[in-house]
Short mmCIF file of C-alpha atoms in Angstrom, two decimals:
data_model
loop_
_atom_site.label_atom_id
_atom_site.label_comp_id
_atom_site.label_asym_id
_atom_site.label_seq_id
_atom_site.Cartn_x
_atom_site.Cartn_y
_atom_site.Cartn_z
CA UNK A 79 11.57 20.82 13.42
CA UNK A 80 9.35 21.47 16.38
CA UNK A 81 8.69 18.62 19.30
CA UNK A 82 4.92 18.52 17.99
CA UNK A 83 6.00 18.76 14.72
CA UNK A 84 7.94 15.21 15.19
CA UNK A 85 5.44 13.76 17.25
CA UNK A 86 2.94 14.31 14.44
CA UNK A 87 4.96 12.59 11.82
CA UNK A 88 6.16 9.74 14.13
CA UNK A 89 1.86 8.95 14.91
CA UNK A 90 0.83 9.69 11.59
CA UNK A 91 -1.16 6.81 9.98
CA UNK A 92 0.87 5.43 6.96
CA UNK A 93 -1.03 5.77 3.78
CA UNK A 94 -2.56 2.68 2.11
CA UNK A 95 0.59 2.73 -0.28
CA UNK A 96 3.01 2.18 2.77
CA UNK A 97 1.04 -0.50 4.47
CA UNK A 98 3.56 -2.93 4.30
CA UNK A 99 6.64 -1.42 3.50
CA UNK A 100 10.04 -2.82 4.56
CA UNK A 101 11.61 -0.86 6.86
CA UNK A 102 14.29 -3.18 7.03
CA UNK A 103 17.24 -1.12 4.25
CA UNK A 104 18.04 -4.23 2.75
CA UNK A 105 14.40 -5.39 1.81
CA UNK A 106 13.41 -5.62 -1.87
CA UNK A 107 10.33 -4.18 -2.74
CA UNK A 108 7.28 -5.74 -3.43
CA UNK A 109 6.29 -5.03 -7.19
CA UNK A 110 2.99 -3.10 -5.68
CA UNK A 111 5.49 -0.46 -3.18
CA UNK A 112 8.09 -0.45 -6.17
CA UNK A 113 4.92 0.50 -8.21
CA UNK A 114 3.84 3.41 -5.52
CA UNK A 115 7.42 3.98 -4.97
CA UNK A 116 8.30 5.02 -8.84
CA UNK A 117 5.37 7.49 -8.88
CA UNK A 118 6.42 9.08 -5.63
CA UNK A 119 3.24 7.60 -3.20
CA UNK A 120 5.97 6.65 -0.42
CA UNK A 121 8.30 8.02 1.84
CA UNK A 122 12.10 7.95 0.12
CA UNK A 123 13.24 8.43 3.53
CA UNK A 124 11.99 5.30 5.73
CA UNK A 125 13.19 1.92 4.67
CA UNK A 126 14.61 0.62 1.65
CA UNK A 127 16.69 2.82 -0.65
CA UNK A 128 14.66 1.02 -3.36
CA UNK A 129 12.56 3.87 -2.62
CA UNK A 130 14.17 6.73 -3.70
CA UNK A 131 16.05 5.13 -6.76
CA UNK A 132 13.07 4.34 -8.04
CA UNK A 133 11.16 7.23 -7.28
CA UNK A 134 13.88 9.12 -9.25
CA UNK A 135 14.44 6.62 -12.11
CA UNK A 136 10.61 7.01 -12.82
CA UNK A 137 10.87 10.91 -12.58
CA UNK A 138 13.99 10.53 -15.00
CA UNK A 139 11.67 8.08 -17.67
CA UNK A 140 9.56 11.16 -17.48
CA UNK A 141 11.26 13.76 -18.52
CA UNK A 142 12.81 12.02 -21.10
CA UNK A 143 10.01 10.62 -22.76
CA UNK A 144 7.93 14.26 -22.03
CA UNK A 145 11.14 15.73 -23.91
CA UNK A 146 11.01 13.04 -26.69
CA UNK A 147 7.30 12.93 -27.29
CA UNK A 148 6.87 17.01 -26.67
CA UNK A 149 9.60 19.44 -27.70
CA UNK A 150 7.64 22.12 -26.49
CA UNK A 151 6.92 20.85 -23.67
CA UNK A 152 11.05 20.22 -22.50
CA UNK A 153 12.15 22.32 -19.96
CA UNK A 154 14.83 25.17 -20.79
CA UNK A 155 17.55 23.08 -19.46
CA UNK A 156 16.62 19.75 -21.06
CA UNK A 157 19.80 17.22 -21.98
CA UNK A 158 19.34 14.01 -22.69
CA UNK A 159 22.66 12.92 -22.28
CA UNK A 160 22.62 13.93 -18.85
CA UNK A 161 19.23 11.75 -18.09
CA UNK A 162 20.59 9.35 -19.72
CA UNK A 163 23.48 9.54 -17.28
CA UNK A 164 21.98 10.10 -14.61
CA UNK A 165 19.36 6.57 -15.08
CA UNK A 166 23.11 4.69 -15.53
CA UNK A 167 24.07 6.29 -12.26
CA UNK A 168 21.24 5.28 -10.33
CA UNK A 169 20.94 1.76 -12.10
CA UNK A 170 24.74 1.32 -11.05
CA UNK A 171 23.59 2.31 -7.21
CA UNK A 172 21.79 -0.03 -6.73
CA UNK A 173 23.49 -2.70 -8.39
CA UNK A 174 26.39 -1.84 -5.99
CA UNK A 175 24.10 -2.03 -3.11
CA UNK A 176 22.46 -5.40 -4.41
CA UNK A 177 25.52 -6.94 -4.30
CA UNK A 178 25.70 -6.49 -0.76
CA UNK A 179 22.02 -6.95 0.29
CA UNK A 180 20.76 -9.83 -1.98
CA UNK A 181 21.06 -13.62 -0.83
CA UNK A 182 23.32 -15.41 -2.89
CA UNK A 183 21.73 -17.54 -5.63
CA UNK A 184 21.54 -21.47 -4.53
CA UNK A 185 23.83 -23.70 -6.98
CA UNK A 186 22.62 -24.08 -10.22
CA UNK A 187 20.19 -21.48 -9.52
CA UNK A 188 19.19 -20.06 -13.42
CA UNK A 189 21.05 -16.93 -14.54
CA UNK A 190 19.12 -13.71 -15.07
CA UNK A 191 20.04 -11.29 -18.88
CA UNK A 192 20.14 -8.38 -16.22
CA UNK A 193 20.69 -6.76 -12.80
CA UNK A 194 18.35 -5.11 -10.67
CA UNK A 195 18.90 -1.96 -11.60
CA UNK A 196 18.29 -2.35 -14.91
CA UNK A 197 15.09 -4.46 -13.82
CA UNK A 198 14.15 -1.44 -11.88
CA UNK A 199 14.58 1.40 -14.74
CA UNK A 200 12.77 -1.14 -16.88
CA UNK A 201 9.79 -1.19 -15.00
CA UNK A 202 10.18 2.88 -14.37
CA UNK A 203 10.11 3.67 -17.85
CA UNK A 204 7.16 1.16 -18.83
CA UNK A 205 5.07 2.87 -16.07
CA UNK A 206 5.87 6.75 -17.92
CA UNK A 207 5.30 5.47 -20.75
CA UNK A 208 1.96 3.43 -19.75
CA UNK A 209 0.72 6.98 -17.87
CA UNK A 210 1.51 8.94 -20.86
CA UNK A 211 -0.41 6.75 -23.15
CA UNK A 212 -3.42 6.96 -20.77
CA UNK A 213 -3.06 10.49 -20.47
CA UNK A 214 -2.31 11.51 -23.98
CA UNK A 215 -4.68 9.23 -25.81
CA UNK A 216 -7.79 10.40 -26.83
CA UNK A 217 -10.95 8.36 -25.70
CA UNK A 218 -11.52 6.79 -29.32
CA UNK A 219 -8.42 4.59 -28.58
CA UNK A 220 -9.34 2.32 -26.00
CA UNK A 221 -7.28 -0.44 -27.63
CA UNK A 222 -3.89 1.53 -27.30
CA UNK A 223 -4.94 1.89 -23.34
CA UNK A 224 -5.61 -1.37 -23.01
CA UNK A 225 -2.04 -2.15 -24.54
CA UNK A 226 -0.33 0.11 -22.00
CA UNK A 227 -2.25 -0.93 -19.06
CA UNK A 228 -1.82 -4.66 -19.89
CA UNK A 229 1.79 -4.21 -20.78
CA UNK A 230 2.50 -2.70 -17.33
CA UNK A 231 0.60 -5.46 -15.46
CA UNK A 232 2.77 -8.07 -17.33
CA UNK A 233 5.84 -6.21 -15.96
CA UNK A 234 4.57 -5.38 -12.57
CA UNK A 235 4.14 -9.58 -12.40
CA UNK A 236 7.42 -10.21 -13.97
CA UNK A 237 9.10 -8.29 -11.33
CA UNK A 238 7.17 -10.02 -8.33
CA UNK A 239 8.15 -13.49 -9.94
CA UNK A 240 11.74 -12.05 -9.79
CA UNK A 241 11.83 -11.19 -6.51
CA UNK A 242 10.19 -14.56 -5.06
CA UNK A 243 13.10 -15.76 -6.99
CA UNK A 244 15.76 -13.89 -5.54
CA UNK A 245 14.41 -14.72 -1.98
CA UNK A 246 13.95 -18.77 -2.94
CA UNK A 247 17.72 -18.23 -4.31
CA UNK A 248 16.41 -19.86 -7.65
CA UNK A 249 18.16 -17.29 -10.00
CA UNK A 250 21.48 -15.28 -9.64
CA UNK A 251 21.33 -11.95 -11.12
CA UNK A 252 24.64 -10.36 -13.22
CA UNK A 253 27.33 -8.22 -11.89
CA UNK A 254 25.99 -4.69 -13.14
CA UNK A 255 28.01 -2.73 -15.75
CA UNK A 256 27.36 0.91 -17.20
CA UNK A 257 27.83 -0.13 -20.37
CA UNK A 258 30.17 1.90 -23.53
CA UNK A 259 29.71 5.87 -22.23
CA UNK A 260 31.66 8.48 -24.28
CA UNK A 261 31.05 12.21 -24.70
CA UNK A 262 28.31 13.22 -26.87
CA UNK A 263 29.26 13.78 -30.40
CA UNK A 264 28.95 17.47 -31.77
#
């Protein structure tokens, strides 16, 4: 890359999605950059590797649910065992790097049902799935909108509780694990 190629990117003006975001690698995310981050409004490579787990774990949620919802829509070299894979892969990254980032929970902090990463592909496949309802619903169903735009706020505040949590030390998250995998039965 050119010298006035850098400079330009080093003085650009960050977007109104990256206001704020921790450059520090082992910063959580806020739930409004983990928001921007899953639908792909920041930068994977500046800051927290939040950033591009997420960003992927929401592009994974896609496909599968655009593969679920519209055959004819899946791409030629659709597999769902391999998304599926692929999300336990990236959940399991950043569990591992969780382990070494987050504070440790204070004694007797409460115990959380599950890690990060599985917090994380949570709230990246309720925001596909709210999009695709907005999307793919026609304007006579303002009620099923409403559902999906509600039920993403509740998560989007659920995960901002969480991590005010994990920075008070009040709750201790568990030790991630990938779960039963197997081959795929034919």
């Amino acid at each position: 890359m050119g010298g006035a190629a850098q400079a330009s990117r080093r003085h650009r003006r960050p977007s109104r999605c990256e206001e704020g975001v921790p450059t520090n690698p082992t910063a959580l995310l806020s739930s409004d950059h983990l928001q921007a981050a899953i639908a792909g409004h920041l930068d994977d490579q500046a800051g927290s590797p939040l950033i591009g787990w997420a960003r992927e774990l929401g592009d994974l949620h896609a496909t599968l649910l655009t593969g679920w919802l519209n055959p004819a829509r899946r791409p030629a070299d659709f597999d769902e065992m391999v998304l599926r894979s692929r999300i336990s892969e990236v959940i399991g990254e950043i569990d591992s790097w969780t382990v070494f980032v987050l504070p440790r929970a204070a004694a007797g902090a409460r115990k959380h049902t599950h890690t990060l990463g599985e917090v994380i592909s949570h709230v990246a496949k309720t925001y596909a799935e709210a999009w695709w309802t907005v999307l793919h619903t026609s304007e006579e169903q303002p009620e099923l909108r409403h559902e999906a735009w509600f039920h993403l706020g509740q998560v989007h505040e659920a995960y901002a509780d969480l991590v005010n949590d994990l920075y008070a030390r009040r709750i201790e998250l568990p030790l991630g694990w990938r779960g039963i995998t197997g081959t795929p039965r034919t």
